[in-house]
Structures are given as structure tokens and as C-alpha cells.
Tab-separated table of C-alpha atoms and ligand atoms in Angstrom:
chain	number	residue	atom	x	y	z
A	1	MET	CA	0.950	-8.313	-97.177
A	2	ALA	CA	1.172	-4.559	-95.966
A	3	LYS	CA	-2.371	-3.170	-95.457
A	4	VAL	CA	-1.002	0.398	-94.698
A	5	GLY	CA	1.387	2.555	-96.616
A	6	ILE	CA	3.112	4.981	-94.670
A	7	VAL	CA	4.622	7.752	-97.120
A	8	MET	CA	6.540	10.962	-96.351
A	9	GLY	CA	8.125	13.803	-98.284
A	10	SER	CA	11.674	13.546	-96.875
A	11	ASP	CA	13.530	11.479	-94.439
A	12	SER	CA	13.631	14.778	-92.318
A	13	ASP	CA	9.976	13.523	-91.456
A	14	LEU	CA	10.965	10.306	-90.201
A	15	PRO	CA	11.335	10.980	-86.443
A	16	VAL	CA	7.605	12.011	-86.546
A	17	MET	CA	6.299	9.457	-88.942
A	18	SER	CA	7.974	6.360	-87.127
A	19	LYS	CA	5.440	7.007	-84.443
A	20	ALA	CA	2.710	5.843	-86.795
A	21	ALA	CA	4.694	2.671	-87.591
A	22	GLU	CA	5.259	2.191	-83.870
A	23	MET	CA	1.551	2.226	-83.353
A	24	LEU	CA	0.780	-0.145	-86.330
A	25	GLU	CA	3.351	-2.523	-84.911
A	26	LYS	CA	1.517	-2.488	-81.495
A	27	PHE	CA	-1.583	-3.660	-83.130
A	28	GLY	CA	0.140	-6.220	-85.305
A	29	ILE	CA	-0.860	-4.557	-88.734
A	30	ASP	CA	1.464	-4.942	-91.836
A	31	TYR	CA	2.700	-1.660	-93.220
A	32	GLU	CA	5.126	-0.438	-95.798
A	33	ILE	CA	7.181	2.656	-95.065
A	34	THR	CA	8.704	4.958	-97.710
A	35	VAL	CA	9.979	8.470	-98.735
A	36	ILE	CA	8.695	9.867	-101.869
A	37	SER	CA	8.557	13.716	-102.787
A	38	ALA	CA	5.542	14.600	-104.789
A	39	HIS	CA	7.405	17.756	-105.923
A	40	ARG	CA	10.838	16.338	-106.412
A	41	MET	CA	10.027	13.070	-107.961
A	42	PRO	CA	6.512	13.406	-109.371
A	43	ASP	CA	6.874	10.450	-111.621
A	44	VAL	CA	7.779	8.012	-108.658
A	45	PHE	CA	4.926	9.543	-106.535
A	46	PHE	CA	2.337	8.849	-109.359
A	47	ASP	CA	3.540	5.198	-109.699
A	48	TYR	CA	3.241	4.698	-106.063
A	49	ALA	CA	-0.158	6.089	-105.772
A	50	THR	CA	-1.660	4.540	-108.820
A	51	LYS	CA	-0.107	0.867	-107.607
A	52	ALA	CA	-1.297	1.316	-104.089
A	53	GLU	CA	-4.669	-0.405	-104.477
A	54	GLU	CA	-3.269	-3.481	-106.347
A	55	LYS	CA	-0.441	-3.702	-103.780
A	56	GLY	CA	-3.201	-4.355	-101.202
A	57	PHE	CA	-3.309	-1.139	-99.307
A	58	LYS	CA	-6.389	-0.056	-97.467
A	59	VAL	CA	-5.113	3.026	-95.912
A	60	ILE	CA	-2.338	5.523	-96.750
A	61	ILE	CA	-0.794	7.424	-94.104
A	62	ALA	CA	0.930	10.447	-95.787
A	63	GLY	CA	3.170	13.076	-94.028
A	64	ALA	CA	4.561	16.369	-95.459
A	65	GLY	CA	5.725	19.732	-94.283
A	66	GLY	CA	5.474	23.104	-95.791
A	67	ALA	CA	3.567	23.145	-99.314
A	68	ALA	CA	2.597	19.729	-98.200
A	69	HIS	CA	0.816	18.286	-101.403
A	70	LEU	CA	1.802	14.609	-100.771
A	71	PRO	CA	-1.434	13.631	-98.774
A	72	GLY	CA	-3.740	15.516	-100.916
A	73	MET	CA	-2.364	14.180	-104.150
A	74	SER	CA	-2.371	10.525	-102.481
A	75	ALA	CA	-6.112	11.234	-102.037
A	76	ALA	CA	-6.586	12.335	-105.408
A	77	ILE	CA	-5.259	8.972	-106.917
A	78	PHE	CA	-5.850	6.384	-104.124
A	79	PRO	CA	-9.672	5.458	-103.719
A	80	MET	CA	-9.513	4.486	-100.209
A	81	PRO	CA	-8.731	6.492	-96.975
A	82	VAL	CA	-5.752	8.824	-96.817
A	83	ILE	CA	-4.742	10.312	-93.322
A	84	GLY	CA	-2.633	13.265	-93.524
A	85	VAL	CA	0.087	14.224	-91.148
A	86	PRO	CA	1.177	17.879	-91.212
A	87	ILE	CA	4.989	18.051	-90.276
A	88	HIS	CA	6.256	20.876	-88.141
A	89	SER	CA	8.052	23.370	-90.118
A	90	LYS	CA	10.674	25.840	-89.512
A	91	ALA	CA	9.489	29.018	-90.943
A	92	LEU	CA	5.680	28.551	-89.993
A	93	SER	CA	5.760	25.858	-87.179
A	94	GLY	CA	3.629	23.473	-89.311
A	95	VAL	CA	0.514	25.826	-89.764
A	96	ASP	CA	1.446	25.971	-93.394
A	97	SER	CA	1.556	22.002	-93.614
A	98	LEU	CA	-1.768	21.911	-91.378
A	99	TYR	CA	-3.674	24.220	-93.849
A	100	SER	CA	-2.146	22.512	-96.947
A	101	ILE	CA	-3.350	19.122	-95.831
A	102	VAL	CA	-6.579	20.129	-94.460
A	103	SER	CA	-7.929	22.395	-97.037
A	104	MET	CA	-8.962	19.969	-99.604
A	105	PRO	CA	-11.674	20.540	-102.169
A	106	ALA	CA	-15.165	18.777	-102.015
A	107	GLY	CA	-14.975	15.258	-103.208
A	108	ILE	CA	-11.257	14.564	-102.324
A	109	PRO	CA	-11.095	14.208	-98.323
A	110	VAL	CA	-7.931	13.894	-96.453
A	111	ALA	CA	-8.477	12.703	-92.606
A	112	THR	CA	-6.055	15.230	-91.278
A	113	VAL	CA	-4.549	14.776	-87.694
A	114	ALA	CA	-2.761	17.424	-85.415
A	115	ILE	CA	0.610	18.944	-86.480
A	116	ASP	CA	3.171	16.076	-85.862
A	117	GLY	CA	0.198	13.611	-84.832
A	118	ALA	CA	1.635	10.635	-86.533
A	119	ALA	CA	0.850	8.435	-83.421
A	120	ASN	CA	-2.906	9.361	-83.918
A	121	ALA	CA	-2.590	8.712	-87.702
A	122	GLY	CA	-1.376	5.041	-86.991
A	123	ILE	CA	-4.443	4.624	-84.377
A	124	LEU	CA	-6.929	6.013	-86.902
A	125	ALA	CA	-5.511	3.495	-89.659
A	126	ALA	CA	-6.157	0.660	-87.137
A	127	LYS	CA	-9.553	1.924	-86.228
A	128	ILE	CA	-10.433	1.937	-90.105
A	129	LEU	CA	-9.236	-1.665	-90.601
A	130	ALA	CA	-11.138	-2.601	-87.401
A	131	THR	CA	-14.459	-1.964	-88.968
A	132	SER	CA	-13.948	-5.105	-90.772
A	133	ASP	CA	-11.515	-6.933	-88.305
A	134	PRO	CA	-13.201	-8.062	-84.976
A	135	GLU	CA	-9.787	-9.260	-83.422
A	136	LEU	CA	-8.232	-5.934	-84.305
A	137	LEU	CA	-11.208	-4.103	-82.870
A	138	GLU	CA	-10.500	-6.099	-79.502
A	139	LYS	CA	-6.845	-4.872	-79.498
A	140	LEU	CA	-8.181	-1.208	-79.869
A	141	LYS	CA	-10.650	-1.754	-77.031
A	142	ALA	CA	-7.909	-2.952	-74.676
A	143	TYR	CA	-5.527	-0.104	-75.775
A	144	LYS	CA	-8.286	2.194	-74.665
A	145	GLU	CA	-8.340	0.635	-71.306
A	146	GLU	CA	-4.516	0.764	-71.024
A	147	LEU	CA	-4.839	4.480	-71.564
A	148	LYS	CA	-7.538	4.797	-68.824
A	149	ALA	CA	-5.276	2.761	-66.592
A	150	SER	CA	-2.009	5.059	-66.985
A	151	VAL	CA	-4.104	8.070	-66.179
A	152	LEU	CA	-5.603	6.517	-62.971
A	153	VAL	CA	-2.257	5.778	-61.724
A	154	LYS	CA	-1.226	9.554	-62.107
A	155	LYS	CA	-4.641	10.642	-60.733
A	156	GLU	CA	-4.231	8.344	-57.396
A	157	LYS	CA	-0.516	9.520	-56.949
A	158	LEU	CA	-1.494	13.237	-57.085
A	159	GLU	CA	-4.405	12.842	-54.999
A	160	ASN	CA	-2.202	10.797	-52.398
A	161	VAL	CA	0.990	12.734	-52.386
A	162	GLY	CA	-0.094	16.374	-53.327
A	163	TYR	CA	1.097	18.478	-56.283
A	164	LYS	CA	4.446	19.571	-54.491
A	165	GLU	CA	5.740	16.021	-53.887
A	166	TYR	CA	4.300	15.027	-57.626
A	167	MET	CA	6.301	17.671	-59.238
A	168	LYS	CA	9.583	16.599	-57.623
B	1	RP5	C1	8.420	18.460	-97.406
B	1	RP5	O1	9.486	19.438	-97.211
B	1	RP5	C2	8.973	17.343	-96.624
B	1	RP5	O2	7.776	16.696	-96.306
B	1	RP5	C3	9.566	18.079	-95.466
B	1	RP5	O3	8.667	18.054	-94.321
B	1	RP5	C4	9.912	19.204	-95.957
B	1	RP5	C5	11.457	19.694	-95.861
B	1	RP5	O4	12.049	18.632	-96.523
B	1	RP5	P1	13.700	18.644	-96.444
B	1	RP5	O5	14.096	19.750	-97.137
B	1	RP5	O6	14.005	18.426	-94.995
B	1	RP5	O7	14.152	17.340	-97.355
B	1	RP5	O8	8.379	18.162	-98.746
């Protein structure tokens, strides 16, 4: 059963939002991914958000760009955590998306990641689920070690070969 719902306002958001899916797959978390526009199909959106809890979702990751109301409206209806991903927009480079998603009124939080920060949204969802899943928590600890090892390789190479050779 899917524990995480990934939803986005348009299929043009998919190249970014697929990074959240990739992270969930890395940690072995079942998810459902879909496109629902809160503005263009409010009835479909309302149905999705109201049924999300009974479907078994524990977290929703919602991505949208511009007047990005999908994450906030998901949080207004779904009683568990909603993570918002502001999508880069053409006119305002995603600052509009970021402000729309992060500026929630008191009582209705959306955990907002950086513009196009869908990978972090996936990791954050995993961390939320790991609070009650020791096996998942171990996977997250191992991932942190992986990150450290990848930077250590770069550190050693730079120190050994010097910056000119490193940049070739
Ligand atoms: C938002 O409008 C979507 O989330 C997307 O980021 C943006 C543009 O949508 P399209 O015009 O590409 O469908 O609702």
C-alpha cells in the first residue's frame, strides 16, 4: 500500500517531481504519483485530498509552480504532513511558487523545501516515516554515510592532484 502520495499541478512539473519518487524508491517506500491541478480541476483535487488518509498515505509531497496552491490546499484537508515543492517558473524563477507555498497561515503548516528541491522532499518524507520504522531509519543512516564518503573522495582527489588538474 502506498504510504506517500506525490502530486503535482502539471506534467511539466514531472522532471523535478520524479526526483522525489527516485528517493522513495531508493529507500524502498511505496508511493503513488499523479497530476492534479487544484485550479483546473478542483473537484478532482478535493476528492484526492479527502480520500488520501483512508488510502493509507502518511505523507503527501505536493509540487506546484506560480500561484502554487496545491500544497497548501492539500495541507488544509489532509491531516498528516504535507511537504511542498516550489517549482521553478518562467516569469519569476520560482520565487512566486516558493512564497505561495511557504506563506501558510498559522495552523496549516506545509514543510517547504527549496525551489525544485524534490529530492529533499523525498528524503524528508522518508525521515518522517522513519520515526516509526527502525529498518527505514537504518537505511537513512547508511545514506548519510554514503554522502560523506562521496565528499571524502572529492576532498582527497583535490588535495592530491591540486585544483588545476581537478578541474580538467
Ligand atoms: C502550475 O502551473 C503547475 O504546477 C506548473 O508548475 C505551472 C505551469 O503549468 P503548465 O502550464 O505547464 O501546465 O499549476
